[in-house]
mmCIF file of C-alpha atoms in Angstrom:
data_model
loop_
_atom_site.group_PDB
_atom_site.id
_atom_site.type_symbol
_atom_site.label_atom_id
_atom_site.label_comp_id
_atom_site.label_asym_id
_atom_site.label_seq_id
_atom_site.Cartn_x
_atom_site.Cartn_y
_atom_site.Cartn_z
ATOM 1 C CA ASP A 1 174.462 226.128 66.569
ATOM 2 C CA ALA A 2 174.333 225.451 70.534
ATOM 3 C CA GLY A 3 178.418 224.699 71.211
ATOM 4 C CA ILE A 4 178.238 221.349 73.367
ATOM 5 C CA THR A 5 180.699 219.392 74.314
ATOM 6 C CA GLN A 6 181.990 216.656 75.959
ATOM 7 C CA SER A 7 185.887 214.922 77.417
ATOM 8 C CA PRO A 8 186.935 212.493 77.606
ATOM 9 C CA ARG A 9 185.471 211.079 74.238
ATOM 10 C CA HIS A 10 186.836 207.343 74.801
ATOM 11 C CA LYS A 11 187.856 206.417 78.623
ATOM 12 C CA VAL A 12 188.473 203.257 79.854
ATOM 13 C CA THR A 13 188.635 202.348 83.552
ATOM 14 C CA GLU A 14 188.419 199.289 86.063
ATOM 15 C CA THR A 15 185.896 198.176 88.536
ATOM 16 C CA GLY A 16 186.327 200.357 91.821
ATOM 17 C CA THR A 17 187.837 203.593 90.494
ATOM 18 C CA PRO A 18 186.039 206.733 90.793
ATOM 19 C CA VAL A 19 185.696 208.032 86.817
ATOM 20 C CA THR A 20 184.516 212.044 85.910
ATOM 21 C CA LEU A 21 182.778 212.910 82.491
ATOM 22 C CA ARG A 22 182.331 216.387 81.607
ATOM 23 C CA CYS A 23 179.738 218.603 79.789
ATOM 24 C CA HIS A 24 180.798 222.246 78.508
ATOM 25 C CA GLN A 25 178.763 224.621 76.700
ATOM 26 C CA THR A 26 179.131 227.804 74.870
ATOM 27 C CA GLU A 27 176.278 229.457 76.236
ATOM 28 C CA ASN A 28 173.910 230.157 78.635
ATOM 29 C CA HIS A 29 170.999 227.338 78.480
ATOM 30 C CA ARG A 30 170.393 227.162 82.047
ATOM 31 C CA TYR A 31 168.929 223.488 81.857
ATOM 32 C CA MET A 32 171.574 220.521 81.312
ATOM 33 C CA TYR A 33 170.559 216.609 81.495
ATOM 34 C CA TRP A 34 173.057 213.851 81.444
ATOM 35 C CA TYR A 35 171.555 211.066 79.921
ATOM 36 C CA ARG A 36 173.465 206.896 79.051
ATOM 37 C CA GLN A 37 172.484 205.062 75.872
ATOM 38 C CA ASP A 38 172.396 201.430 76.161
ATOM 39 C CA PRO A 39 171.049 198.994 73.256
ATOM 40 C CA GLY A 40 167.179 198.221 74.110
ATOM 41 C CA HIS A 41 167.093 200.767 76.036
ATOM 42 C CA GLY A 42 167.164 204.490 74.281
ATOM 43 C CA LEU A 43 168.493 207.030 75.778
ATOM 44 C CA ARG A 44 167.397 207.257 79.776
ATOM 45 C CA LEU A 45 167.788 210.222 82.061
ATOM 46 C CA ILE A 46 170.544 209.811 84.886
ATOM 47 C CA HIS A 47 170.274 213.758 86.243
ATOM 48 C CA TYR A 48 169.706 216.652 85.856
ATOM 49 C CA SER A 49 170.252 220.502 86.244
ATOM 50 C CA TYR A 50 168.376 223.714 86.021
ATOM 51 C CA GLY A 51 170.700 226.164 86.975
ATOM 52 C CA VAL A 52 173.785 226.925 89.031
ATOM 53 C CA LYS A 53 174.318 224.601 92.109
ATOM 54 C CA ASP A 54 170.872 222.955 91.538
ATOM 55 C CA THR A 55 170.145 219.145 90.564
ATOM 56 C CA ASP A 56 167.751 216.945 90.334
ATOM 57 C CA LYS A 57 167.488 213.088 89.911
ATOM 58 C CA GLY A 58 166.808 211.056 86.486
ATOM 59 C CA GLU A 59 165.251 207.579 86.259
ATOM 60 C CA VAL A 60 168.682 205.362 86.658
ATOM 61 C CA SER A 61 170.413 208.275 89.499
ATOM 62 C CA ASP A 62 171.950 204.206 91.564
ATOM 63 C CA GLY A 63 175.602 205.119 91.785
ATOM 64 C CA TYR A 64 175.743 208.450 90.077
ATOM 65 C CA SER A 65 176.887 212.102 91.378
ATOM 66 C CA VAL A 66 176.549 215.287 89.464
ATOM 67 C CA SER A 67 177.556 218.843 89.889
ATOM 68 C CA ARG A 68 177.257 222.364 88.400
ATOM 69 C CA SER A 69 179.511 225.392 89.646
ATOM 70 C CA LYS A 70 179.359 226.700 86.595
ATOM 71 C CA THR A 71 176.751 228.087 84.058
ATOM 72 C CA GLU A 72 178.691 226.702 81.497
ATOM 73 C CA ASP A 73 180.154 223.076 83.168
ATOM 74 C CA PHE A 74 177.770 220.271 84.378
ATOM 75 C CA LEU A 75 179.760 217.189 85.477
ATOM 76 C CA LEU A 76 179.353 213.911 86.091
ATOM 77 C CA THR A 77 180.636 211.309 89.075
ATOM 78 C CA LEU A 78 180.870 207.516 89.237
ATOM 79 C CA GLU A 79 181.877 207.188 92.819
ATOM 80 C CA SER A 80 182.902 203.737 92.030
ATOM 81 C CA ALA A 81 182.657 202.029 88.364
ATOM 82 C CA THR A 82 180.948 199.357 87.891
ATOM 83 C CA SER A 83 180.701 197.055 84.928
ATOM 84 C CA SER A 84 176.734 198.145 84.770
ATOM 85 C CA GLN A 85 178.174 200.899 84.208
ATOM 86 C CA THR A 86 179.795 200.413 81.036
ATOM 87 C CA SER A 87 177.859 202.681 78.794
ATOM 88 C CA VAL A 88 177.545 205.406 76.062
ATOM 89 C CA TYR A 89 176.907 208.923 77.426
ATOM 90 C CA PHE A 90 175.662 211.916 76.358
ATOM 91 C CA CYS A 91 175.064 215.582 77.934
ATOM 92 C CA ALA A 92 172.038 218.043 76.664
ATOM 93 C CA ILE A 93 171.296 221.268 77.128
ATOM 94 C CA GLN A 94 167.743 222.695 76.547
ATOM 95 C CA LEU A 95 166.922 224.564 74.214
ATOM 96 C CA PRO A 96 165.067 227.763 74.624
ATOM 97 C CA TRP A 97 162.872 227.189 71.293
ATOM 98 C CA GLY A 98 161.971 223.127 73.161
ATOM 99 C CA GLU A 99 164.796 220.576 72.004
ATOM 100 C CA GLN A 100 167.236 219.267 73.390
ATOM 101 C CA TYR A 101 170.537 219.510 71.959
ATOM 102 C CA PHE A 102 172.677 216.627 72.159
ATOM 103 C CA GLY A 103 176.409 216.367 72.621
ATOM 104 C CA PRO A 104 178.731 213.739 70.594
ATOM 105 C CA GLY A 105 178.815 211.321 73.722
ATOM 106 C CA THR A 106 181.167 209.512 76.129
ATOM 107 C CA ARG A 107 181.776 206.157 75.509
ATOM 108 C CA LEU A 108 182.673 204.496 78.273
ATOM 109 C CA THR A 109 183.900 201.009 79.447
ATOM 110 C CA VAL A 110 184.134 199.864 82.340
ATOM 111 C CA THR A 111 186.371 196.444 83.229
ATOM 112 C CA GLY B 1 154.615 202.476 84.068
ATOM 113 C CA GLU B 2 153.844 205.226 81.767
ATOM 114 C CA SER B 3 156.042 205.113 78.808
ATOM 115 C CA VAL B 4 157.376 205.655 75.351
ATOM 116 C CA GLY B 5 157.834 203.186 72.608
ATOM 117 C CA LEU B 6 158.507 202.604 69.214
ATOM 118 C CA HIS B 7 155.974 199.476 67.372
ATOM 119 C CA LEU B 8 159.018 198.764 65.592
ATOM 120 C CA PRO B 9 162.394 198.003 65.982
ATOM 121 C CA THR B 10 163.810 197.964 62.301
ATOM 122 C CA LEU B 11 162.441 199.748 59.239
ATOM 123 C CA SER B 12 163.746 198.811 55.966
ATOM 124 C CA VAL B 13 162.984 200.850 52.856
ATOM 125 C CA GLN B 14 163.333 201.336 49.458
ATOM 126 C CA GLU B 15 165.119 204.607 48.343
ATOM 127 C CA GLY B 16 162.498 206.819 46.667
ATOM 128 C CA ASP B 17 159.967 205.365 48.819
ATOM 129 C CA ASN B 18 158.542 207.392 51.531
ATOM 130 C CA SER B 19 159.134 205.411 55.335
ATOM 131 C CA ILE B 20 156.837 205.405 57.738
ATOM 132 C CA ILE B 21 158.279 205.211 61.517
ATOM 133 C CA ASN B 22 155.863 205.005 65.064
ATOM 134 C CA CYS B 23 155.775 205.705 68.185
ATOM 135 C CA ALA B 24 153.416 205.262 70.889
ATOM 136 C CA TYR B 25 153.002 207.017 74.258
ATOM 137 C CA SER B 26 150.717 206.450 77.637
ATOM 138 C CA ASN B 27 151.816 209.391 79.511
ATOM 139 C CA SER B 28 148.386 211.312 79.261
ATOM 140 C CA ALA B 29 149.859 214.376 81.183
ATOM 141 C CA SER B 30 153.046 214.600 77.505
ATOM 142 C CA ASP B 31 152.161 217.937 75.482
ATOM 143 C CA TYR B 32 155.452 217.913 73.712
ATOM 144 C CA PHE B 33 156.899 215.509 71.528
ATOM 145 C CA ILE B 34 159.848 215.368 69.518
ATOM 146 C CA TRP B 35 161.601 212.768 66.813
ATOM 147 C CA TYR B 36 165.728 212.196 67.074
ATOM 148 C CA LYS B 37 167.756 210.602 64.481
ATOM 149 C CA GLN B 38 170.397 209.095 65.530
ATOM 150 C CA GLU B 39 173.320 208.155 63.518
ATOM 151 C CA SER B 40 176.529 205.546 64.303
ATOM 152 C CA GLY B 41 179.173 207.618 66.841
ATOM 153 C CA LYS B 42 176.883 210.201 66.879
ATOM 154 C CA GLY B 43 175.089 212.206 69.705
ATOM 155 C CA PRO B 44 170.495 212.104 68.695
ATOM 156 C CA GLN B 45 169.881 215.347 66.422
ATOM 157 C CA PHE B 46 166.560 216.380 66.320
ATOM 158 C CA ILE B 47 164.296 216.189 62.947
ATOM 159 C CA ILE B 48 161.167 218.048 64.012
ATOM 160 C CA ASP B 49 159.371 218.449 67.640
ATOM 161 C CA ILE B 50 155.403 219.155 67.820
ATOM 162 C CA ARG B 51 153.238 220.234 70.332
ATOM 163 C CA SER B 52 149.788 218.394 71.970
ATOM 164 C CA ASN B 53 148.058 221.488 70.445
ATOM 165 C CA MET B 54 148.760 220.189 66.931
ATOM 166 C CA ASP B 55 147.888 217.444 64.963
ATOM 167 C CA LYS B 56 150.686 217.910 62.166
ATOM 168 C CA ARG B 57 153.331 219.399 60.944
ATOM 169 C CA GLN B 58 155.789 219.491 58.360
ATOM 170 C CA GLY B 59 159.310 219.989 57.705
ATOM 171 C CA GLN B 60 161.805 219.253 54.835
ATOM 172 C CA ARG B 61 160.676 215.618 53.728
ATOM 173 C CA VAL B 62 159.455 215.367 57.039
ATOM 174 C CA THR B 63 155.928 214.857 59.027
ATOM 175 C CA VAL B 64 154.847 214.751 61.835
ATOM 176 C CA LEU B 65 151.487 213.614 63.233
ATOM 177 C CA LEU B 66 150.359 213.679 66.733
ATOM 178 C CA ASN B 67 146.965 211.799 67.347
ATOM 179 C CA LYS B 68 146.109 212.245 71.262
ATOM 180 C CA THR B 69 142.254 210.302 71.486
ATOM 181 C CA VAL B 70 145.242 207.090 70.386
ATOM 182 C CA LYS B 71 148.621 208.163 71.885
ATOM 183 C CA HIS B 72 150.336 207.361 68.800
ATOM 184 C CA LEU B 73 152.998 209.474 66.930
ATOM 185 C CA SER B 74 153.917 209.221 63.727
ATOM 186 C CA LEU B 75 157.161 210.483 61.152
ATOM 187 C CA GLN B 76 156.807 209.941 58.020
ATOM 188 C CA ILE B 77 160.197 211.021 55.396
ATOM 189 C CA ALA B 78 159.776 211.645 51.967
ATOM 190 C CA ALA B 79 161.454 210.299 49.549
ATOM 191 C CA THR B 80 164.081 208.207 51.458
ATOM 192 C CA GLN B 81 167.470 208.076 50.645
ATOM 193 C CA PRO B 82 169.985 206.962 51.798
ATOM 194 C CA GLY B 83 171.314 209.243 54.206
ATOM 195 C CA ASP B 84 168.160 208.916 56.072
ATOM 196 C CA SER B 85 169.717 205.431 57.069
ATOM 197 C CA ALA B 86 170.076 206.071 60.828
ATOM 198 C CA VAL B 87 168.212 205.324 64.036
ATOM 199 C CA TYR B 88 165.089 206.955 65.268
ATOM 200 C CA PHE B 89 163.763 208.071 68.582
ATOM 201 C CA CYS B 90 160.907 209.624 69.604
ATOM 202 C CA ALA B 91 160.561 211.256 72.753
ATOM 203 C CA GLU B 92 157.448 212.941 75.016
ATOM 204 C CA SER B 93 157.829 215.511 77.910
ATOM 205 C CA PRO B 94 155.185 217.482 80.249
ATOM 206 C CA ARG B 95 156.207 220.569 79.970
ATOM 207 C CA SER B 96 155.884 221.428 83.404
ATOM 208 C CA ASN B 97 158.643 218.855 84.187
ATOM 209 C CA ASP B 98 161.822 220.588 83.974
ATOM 210 C CA TYR B 99 161.356 219.461 79.931
ATOM 211 C CA LYS B 100 162.266 216.061 80.908
ATOM 212 C CA LEU B 101 162.582 213.837 78.372
ATOM 213 C CA SER B 102 161.334 209.874 77.733
ATOM 214 C CA PHE B 103 162.396 208.205 75.147
ATOM 215 C CA GLY B 104 161.335 205.902 72.900
ATOM 216 C CA ALA B 105 163.501 202.392 72.070
ATOM 217 C CA GLY B 106 164.515 204.178 68.861
ATOM 218 C CA THR B 107 164.092 202.022 65.261
ATOM 219 C CA THR B 108 166.465 201.003 63.115
ATOM 220 C CA VAL B 109 165.844 202.102 59.577
ATOM 221 C CA THR B 110 167.867 200.736 55.993
ATOM 222 C CA VAL B 111 167.708 202.942 52.898
ATOM 223 C CA ARG B 112 168.429 199.532 50.441
ATOM 224 C CA ALA B 113 168.689 201.216 47.073
#
């Protein structure tokens, strides 16, 4: 099984504070993705990475930034959290045979 | 805009019956389609996928059908079990697009005993 962890699993933060979520994979998969999941919207792509230091925007990238300094780690940062960013965040890796494999998720609440 | 969507947000099925979950897509460039199952509090879990050069693909108790003419995708679950209760998502991707997936909103399947 592909190994993927997310940290923290739960976080409550205040409006205006910076927040960083971490995604860690135990294998050297090139592509990594950050999604958010909200009721009625399915999963929407925030940002993705196609290699170390190579990232690009998804459909809902405003208010988010990402970094990938090592193959195994993909960080998602909310520079100044807003209540609209309360969501469940999922990281995924692209497996060679086609599917994306998802992590367990991070539930973020912005008060 | 182009999107992936599911016909019904909820589906109630009697245990032992077959389930059919439908999905419509509008991106004619899509050539990869995938179904995920998501249980409460967990991340999406891969069920089955299909490429545009195929019409049908079977897995263990599941079958995916692809009709490119009408841009329709369906997931059939045979002999539905209580453990099949979950939210099911379809997603599509043009493979030339960095494997980015576009997801539908999901169908919640409830299995009645």
